[in-house]
Amino acid sequence: MKIQIINGPNLNLLGKREPGIYGNQGFETFFEVLKDKYPNIEFHYFQSNVEGEIINQLHQVGFSFDGVVLNAGAYTHTSVAIADAIAGIKTPVIEVHISNVYAREEFRHHSMLAKNCKGIITGFGLQSYELAVINFCTQP
Ligand code: DQA
């Protein structure tokens, strides 16, 4: 099974960025633990702060991978282009968020992407990514 994890803008700063909201752990450390825990899954990781690069990556994997775990950061709330990219590919996408976006500012309550995704997981810290992986493993 091949799973692509995509992190959008500012998620390269995990561990340093607003730790009260996003925690103290960098993504790379978490990713190593995830790979060890699921040795049969071929994980690919991509992070970009650039909207078009996220779209290019969705196109790249969107016809051959088994799942995409996408945290599009703030683009979740604004990007018609990423929503269209998700609609245009075959690989199912699960939208994830570290924080509980519904417990935060109102502008974070709306996702442009959600209707084109298999589902949404929000508010479980970095475990949100793992819950998405478990879904792809158990309900491909
Ligand atoms: C986030 C929530 C978004 O609203 C925010 O813009 C982010 C991170 C999360 O993982 O909680 O950058 O996607």
PDB file of C-alpha atoms and ligand atoms in Angstrom:
ATOM      1  CA  MET A   1       0.000   0.000   0.000  1.00  0.00           C
ATOM      2  CA  LYS A   2       1.301   3.446  -0.986  1.00  0.00           C
ATOM      3  CA  ILE A   3       0.272   6.476   1.062  1.00  0.00           C
ATOM      4  CA  GLN A   4       1.252  10.061   0.373  1.00  0.00           C
ATOM      5  CA  ILE A   5       1.221  12.524   3.271  1.00  0.00           C
ATOM      6  CA  ILE A   6       1.061  16.173   2.211  1.00  0.00           C
ATOM      7  CA  ASN A   7       1.541  19.078   4.574  1.00  0.00           C
ATOM      8  CA  GLY A   8       0.707  22.585   3.433  1.00  0.00           C
ATOM      9  CA  PRO A   9       1.811  26.056   4.501  1.00  0.00           C
ATOM     10  CA  ASN A  10       3.568  26.676   7.815  1.00  0.00           C
ATOM     11  CA  LEU A  11       3.505  23.007   8.773  1.00  0.00           C
ATOM     12  CA  ASN A  12       7.266  22.904   8.219  1.00  0.00           C
ATOM     13  CA  LEU A  13       7.376  24.891  11.479  1.00  0.00           C
ATOM     14  CA  LEU A  14       5.697  22.173  13.563  1.00  0.00           C
ATOM     15  CA  GLY A  15       7.384  21.920  16.953  1.00  0.00           C
ATOM     16  CA  LYS A  16       8.285  25.623  16.853  1.00  0.00           C
ATOM     17  CA  ARG A  17       5.017  27.172  15.670  1.00  0.00           C
ATOM     18  CA  GLU A  18       2.365  28.038  18.291  1.00  0.00           C
ATOM     19  CA  PRO A  19       3.191  24.962  20.446  1.00  0.00           C
ATOM     20  CA  GLY A  20       0.112  25.581  22.625  1.00  0.00           C
ATOM     21  CA  ILE A  21      -2.004  24.741  19.561  1.00  0.00           C
ATOM     22  CA  TYR A  22       0.189  22.447  17.470  1.00  0.00           C
ATOM     23  CA  GLY A  23       2.411  20.772  20.099  1.00  0.00           C
ATOM     24  CA  ASN A  24       6.165  20.510  20.551  1.00  0.00           C
ATOM     25  CA  GLN A  25       6.957  17.723  18.115  1.00  0.00           C
ATOM     26  CA  GLY A  26       8.386  18.318  14.649  1.00  0.00           C
ATOM     27  CA  PHE A  27       6.701  16.356  11.860  1.00  0.00           C
ATOM     28  CA  GLU A  28       9.860  14.482  10.863  1.00  0.00           C
ATOM     29  CA  THR A  29      10.180  12.855  14.309  1.00  0.00           C
ATOM     30  CA  PHE A  30       6.542  11.771  14.225  1.00  0.00           C
ATOM     31  CA  PHE A  31       6.951  10.507  10.651  1.00  0.00           C
ATOM     32  CA  GLU A  32       9.856   8.212  11.633  1.00  0.00           C
ATOM     33  CA  VAL A  33       7.718   6.632  14.389  1.00  0.00           C
ATOM     34  CA  LEU A  34       4.785   6.225  11.964  1.00  0.00           C
ATOM     35  CA  LYS A  35       6.984   4.474   9.381  1.00  0.00           C
ATOM     36  CA  ASP A  36       8.330   2.080  12.045  1.00  0.00           C
ATOM     37  CA  LYS A  37       4.816   1.302  13.247  1.00  0.00           C
ATOM     38  CA  TYR A  38       3.481   0.463   9.768  1.00  0.00           C
ATOM     39  CA  PRO A  39       6.404  -1.264   8.028  1.00  0.00           C
ATOM     40  CA  ASN A  40       4.205  -2.684   5.270  1.00  0.00           C
ATOM     41  CA  ILE A  41       3.084   0.733   4.073  1.00  0.00           C
ATOM     42  CA  GLU A  42       5.184   2.658   1.585  1.00  0.00           C
ATOM     43  CA  PHE A  43       4.964   6.225   2.913  1.00  0.00           C
ATOM     44  CA  HIS A  44       5.864   9.312   0.939  1.00  0.00           C
ATOM     45  CA  TYR A  45       6.056  12.733   2.552  1.00  0.00           C
ATOM     46  CA  PHE A  46       5.803  16.129   0.878  1.00  0.00           C
ATOM     47  CA  GLN A  47       5.565  19.598   2.408  1.00  0.00           C
ATOM     48  CA  SER A  48       5.163  22.890   0.626  1.00  0.00           C
ATOM     49  CA  ASN A  49       4.133  26.415   1.441  1.00  0.00           C
ATOM     50  CA  VAL A  50       3.164  26.923  -2.210  1.00  0.00           C
ATOM     51  CA  GLU A  51      -0.387  26.168  -3.375  1.00  0.00           C
ATOM     52  CA  GLY A  52       0.601  25.094  -6.909  1.00  0.00           C
ATOM     53  CA  GLU A  53       3.238  22.680  -5.591  1.00  0.00           C
ATOM     54  CA  ILE A  54       0.613  20.961  -3.445  1.00  0.00           C
ATOM     55  CA  ILE A  55      -1.579  20.624  -6.545  1.00  0.00           C
ATOM     56  CA  ASN A  56       1.335  19.238  -8.580  1.00  0.00           C
ATOM     57  CA  GLN A  57       1.972  16.636  -5.880  1.00  0.00           C
ATOM     58  CA  LEU A  58      -1.704  15.589  -5.817  1.00  0.00           C
ATOM     59  CA  HIS A  59      -1.524  15.112  -9.614  1.00  0.00           C
ATOM     60  CA  GLN A  60       1.737  13.190  -9.277  1.00  0.00           C
ATOM     61  CA  VAL A  61       0.360  10.515  -6.946  1.00  0.00           C
ATOM     62  CA  GLY A  62      -3.351  10.812  -7.665  1.00  0.00           C
ATOM     63  CA  PHE A  63      -3.639   7.960 -10.165  1.00  0.00           C
ATOM     64  CA  SER A  64      -1.299   5.395  -8.623  1.00  0.00           C
ATOM     65  CA  PHE A  65      -1.319   5.696  -4.815  1.00  0.00           C
ATOM     66  CA  ASP A  66      -3.831   4.110  -2.423  1.00  0.00           C
ATOM     67  CA  GLY A  67      -4.434   7.185  -0.295  1.00  0.00           C
ATOM     68  CA  VAL A  68      -3.442  10.767   0.378  1.00  0.00           C
ATOM     69  CA  VAL A  69      -3.433  12.241   3.884  1.00  0.00           C
ATOM     70  CA  LEU A  70      -3.668  15.994   3.361  1.00  0.00           C
ATOM     71  CA  ASN A  71      -3.231  18.777   5.867  1.00  0.00           C
ATOM     72  CA  ALA A  72      -3.570  21.782   3.576  1.00  0.00           C
ATOM     73  CA  GLY A  73      -3.174  24.221   6.510  1.00  0.00           C
ATOM     74  CA  ALA A  74      -4.834  27.562   5.825  1.00  0.00           C
ATOM     75  CA  TYR A  75      -5.431  26.621   2.153  1.00  0.00           C
ATOM     76  CA  THR A  76      -8.123  24.298   3.524  1.00  0.00           C
ATOM     77  CA  HIS A  77     -10.289  27.330   4.075  1.00  0.00           C
ATOM     78  CA  THR A  78      -9.549  29.195   0.841  1.00  0.00           C
ATOM     79  CA  SER A  79      -8.389  27.044  -2.039  1.00  0.00           C
ATOM     80  CA  VAL A  80     -10.766  26.295  -4.913  1.00  0.00           C
ATOM     81  CA  ALA A  81      -7.727  25.089  -6.868  1.00  0.00           C
ATOM     82  CA  ILE A  82      -6.789  22.388  -4.322  1.00  0.00           C
ATOM     83  CA  ALA A  83     -10.473  21.367  -4.066  1.00  0.00           C
ATOM     84  CA  ASP A  84     -10.534  20.945  -7.866  1.00  0.00           C
ATOM     85  CA  ALA A  85      -7.302  18.927  -7.798  1.00  0.00           C
ATOM     86  CA  ILE A  86      -8.790  16.524  -5.228  1.00  0.00           C
ATOM     87  CA  ALA A  87     -11.926  16.168  -7.370  1.00  0.00           C
ATOM     88  CA  GLY A  88      -9.783  15.520 -10.450  1.00  0.00           C
ATOM     89  CA  ILE A  89      -7.730  12.605  -9.123  1.00  0.00           C
ATOM     90  CA  LYS A  90      -8.648   8.973  -8.461  1.00  0.00           C
ATOM     91  CA  THR A  91      -6.787   8.394  -5.179  1.00  0.00           C
ATOM     92  CA  PRO A  92      -8.979   9.067  -2.121  1.00  0.00           C
ATOM     93  CA  VAL A  93      -7.889  11.984   0.053  1.00  0.00           C
ATOM     94  CA  ILE A  94      -8.495  12.316   3.801  1.00  0.00           C
ATOM     95  CA  GLU A  95      -8.355  15.882   5.131  1.00  0.00           C
ATOM     96  CA  VAL A  96      -6.598  16.093   8.491  1.00  0.00           C
ATOM     97  CA  HIS A  97      -5.960  18.825  11.032  1.00  0.00           C
ATOM     98  CA  ILE A  98      -3.835  18.778  14.152  1.00  0.00           C
ATOM     99  CA  SER A  99      -6.035  21.239  16.019  1.00  0.00           C
ATOM    100  CA  ASN A 100      -9.801  21.007  16.372  1.00  0.00           C
ATOM    101  CA  VAL A 101     -10.683  23.606  13.752  1.00  0.00           C
ATOM    102  CA  TYR A 102     -14.279  23.749  15.053  1.00  0.00           C
ATOM    103  CA  ALA A 103     -13.060  24.942  18.453  1.00  0.00           C
ATOM    104  CA  ARG A 104     -11.178  27.842  16.844  1.00  0.00           C
ATOM    105  CA  GLU A 105     -11.987  31.002  14.859  1.00  0.00           C
ATOM    106  CA  GLU A 106     -15.076  30.874  12.695  1.00  0.00           C
ATOM    107  CA  PHE A 107     -13.123  31.189   9.434  1.00  0.00           C
ATOM    108  CA  ARG A 108     -11.541  27.796  10.212  1.00  0.00           C
ATOM    109  CA  HIS A 109     -14.944  26.108  10.443  1.00  0.00           C
ATOM    110  CA  HIS A 110     -15.362  25.986   6.694  1.00  0.00           C
ATOM    111  CA  SER A 111     -13.337  23.697   4.455  1.00  0.00           C
ATOM    112  CA  MET A 112     -13.260  24.215   0.692  1.00  0.00           C
ATOM    113  CA  LEU A 113     -11.805  20.709   0.370  1.00  0.00           C
ATOM    114  CA  ALA A 114     -14.037  18.578   2.592  1.00  0.00           C
ATOM    115  CA  LYS A 115     -16.765  17.771   0.093  1.00  0.00           C
ATOM    116  CA  ASN A 116     -14.199  16.235  -2.271  1.00  0.00           C
ATOM    117  CA  CYS A 117     -12.502  14.183   0.456  1.00  0.00           C
ATOM    118  CA  LYS A 118     -13.231  10.710   1.783  1.00  0.00           C
ATOM    119  CA  GLY A 119     -13.540  12.238   5.266  1.00  0.00           C
ATOM    120  CA  ILE A 120     -12.075  14.667   7.747  1.00  0.00           C
ATOM    121  CA  ILE A 121     -10.124  14.049  10.950  1.00  0.00           C
ATOM    122  CA  THR A 122      -9.537  17.082  13.142  1.00  0.00           C
ATOM    123  CA  GLY A 123      -8.303  17.782  16.647  1.00  0.00           C
ATOM    124  CA  PHE A 124      -6.272  14.723  17.597  1.00  0.00           C
ATOM    125  CA  GLY A 125      -2.847  16.313  17.357  1.00  0.00           C
ATOM    126  CA  LEU A 126      -0.399  14.431  15.159  1.00  0.00           C
ATOM    127  CA  GLN A 127      -2.466  11.299  15.791  1.00  0.00           C
ATOM    128  CA  SER A 128      -4.931  12.735  13.228  1.00  0.00           C
ATOM    129  CA  TYR A 129      -2.503  11.568  10.513  1.00  0.00           C
ATOM    130  CA  GLU A 130      -2.293   8.076  11.970  1.00  0.00           C
ATOM    131  CA  LEU A 131      -6.083   7.785  12.217  1.00  0.00           C
ATOM    132  CA  ALA A 132      -6.272   8.578   8.501  1.00  0.00           C
ATOM    133  CA  VAL A 133      -3.649   5.903   7.764  1.00  0.00           C
ATOM    134  CA  ILE A 134      -5.635   3.367   9.815  1.00  0.00           C
ATOM    135  CA  ASN A 135      -8.704   4.184   7.731  1.00  0.00           C
ATOM    136  CA  PHE A 136      -6.847   3.574   4.457  1.00  0.00           C
ATOM    137  CA  CYS A 137      -5.482   0.262   5.853  1.00  0.00           C
ATOM    138  CA  THR A 138      -8.796  -1.035   7.118  1.00  0.00           C
ATOM    139  CA  GLN A 139     -11.272   0.470   4.632  1.00  0.00           C
ATOM    140  CA  PRO A 140      -9.316   0.994   1.441  1.00  0.00           C
TER     141      PRO A 140
HETATM  142  C1  DQA B   1      -4.406  23.319  10.615  1.00  0.00           C
HETATM  143  C2  DQA B   1      -5.616  24.237  10.906  1.00  0.00           C
HETATM  144  C3  DQA B   1      -5.663  25.383   9.937  1.00  0.00           C
HETATM  145  O1  DQA B   1      -6.770  26.223  10.223  1.00  0.00           O
HETATM  146  C4  DQA B   1      -4.404  26.204  10.041  1.00  0.00           C
HETATM  147  O2  DQA B   1      -4.407  27.247   9.096  1.00  0.00           O
HETATM  148  C5  DQA B   1      -3.160  25.389   9.923  1.00  0.00           C
HETATM  149  C6  DQA B   1      -3.114  24.096  10.597  1.00  0.00           C
HETATM  150  C7  DQA B   1      -4.276  22.199  11.659  1.00  0.00           C
HETATM  151  O3  DQA B   1      -3.578  21.228  11.368  1.00  0.00           O
HETATM  152  O4  DQA B   1      -4.821  22.297  12.760  1.00  0.00           O
HETATM  153  O5  DQA B   1      -2.173  25.813   9.350  1.00  0.00           O
HETATM  154  O6  DQA B   1      -4.611  22.720   9.353  1.00  0.00           O
END
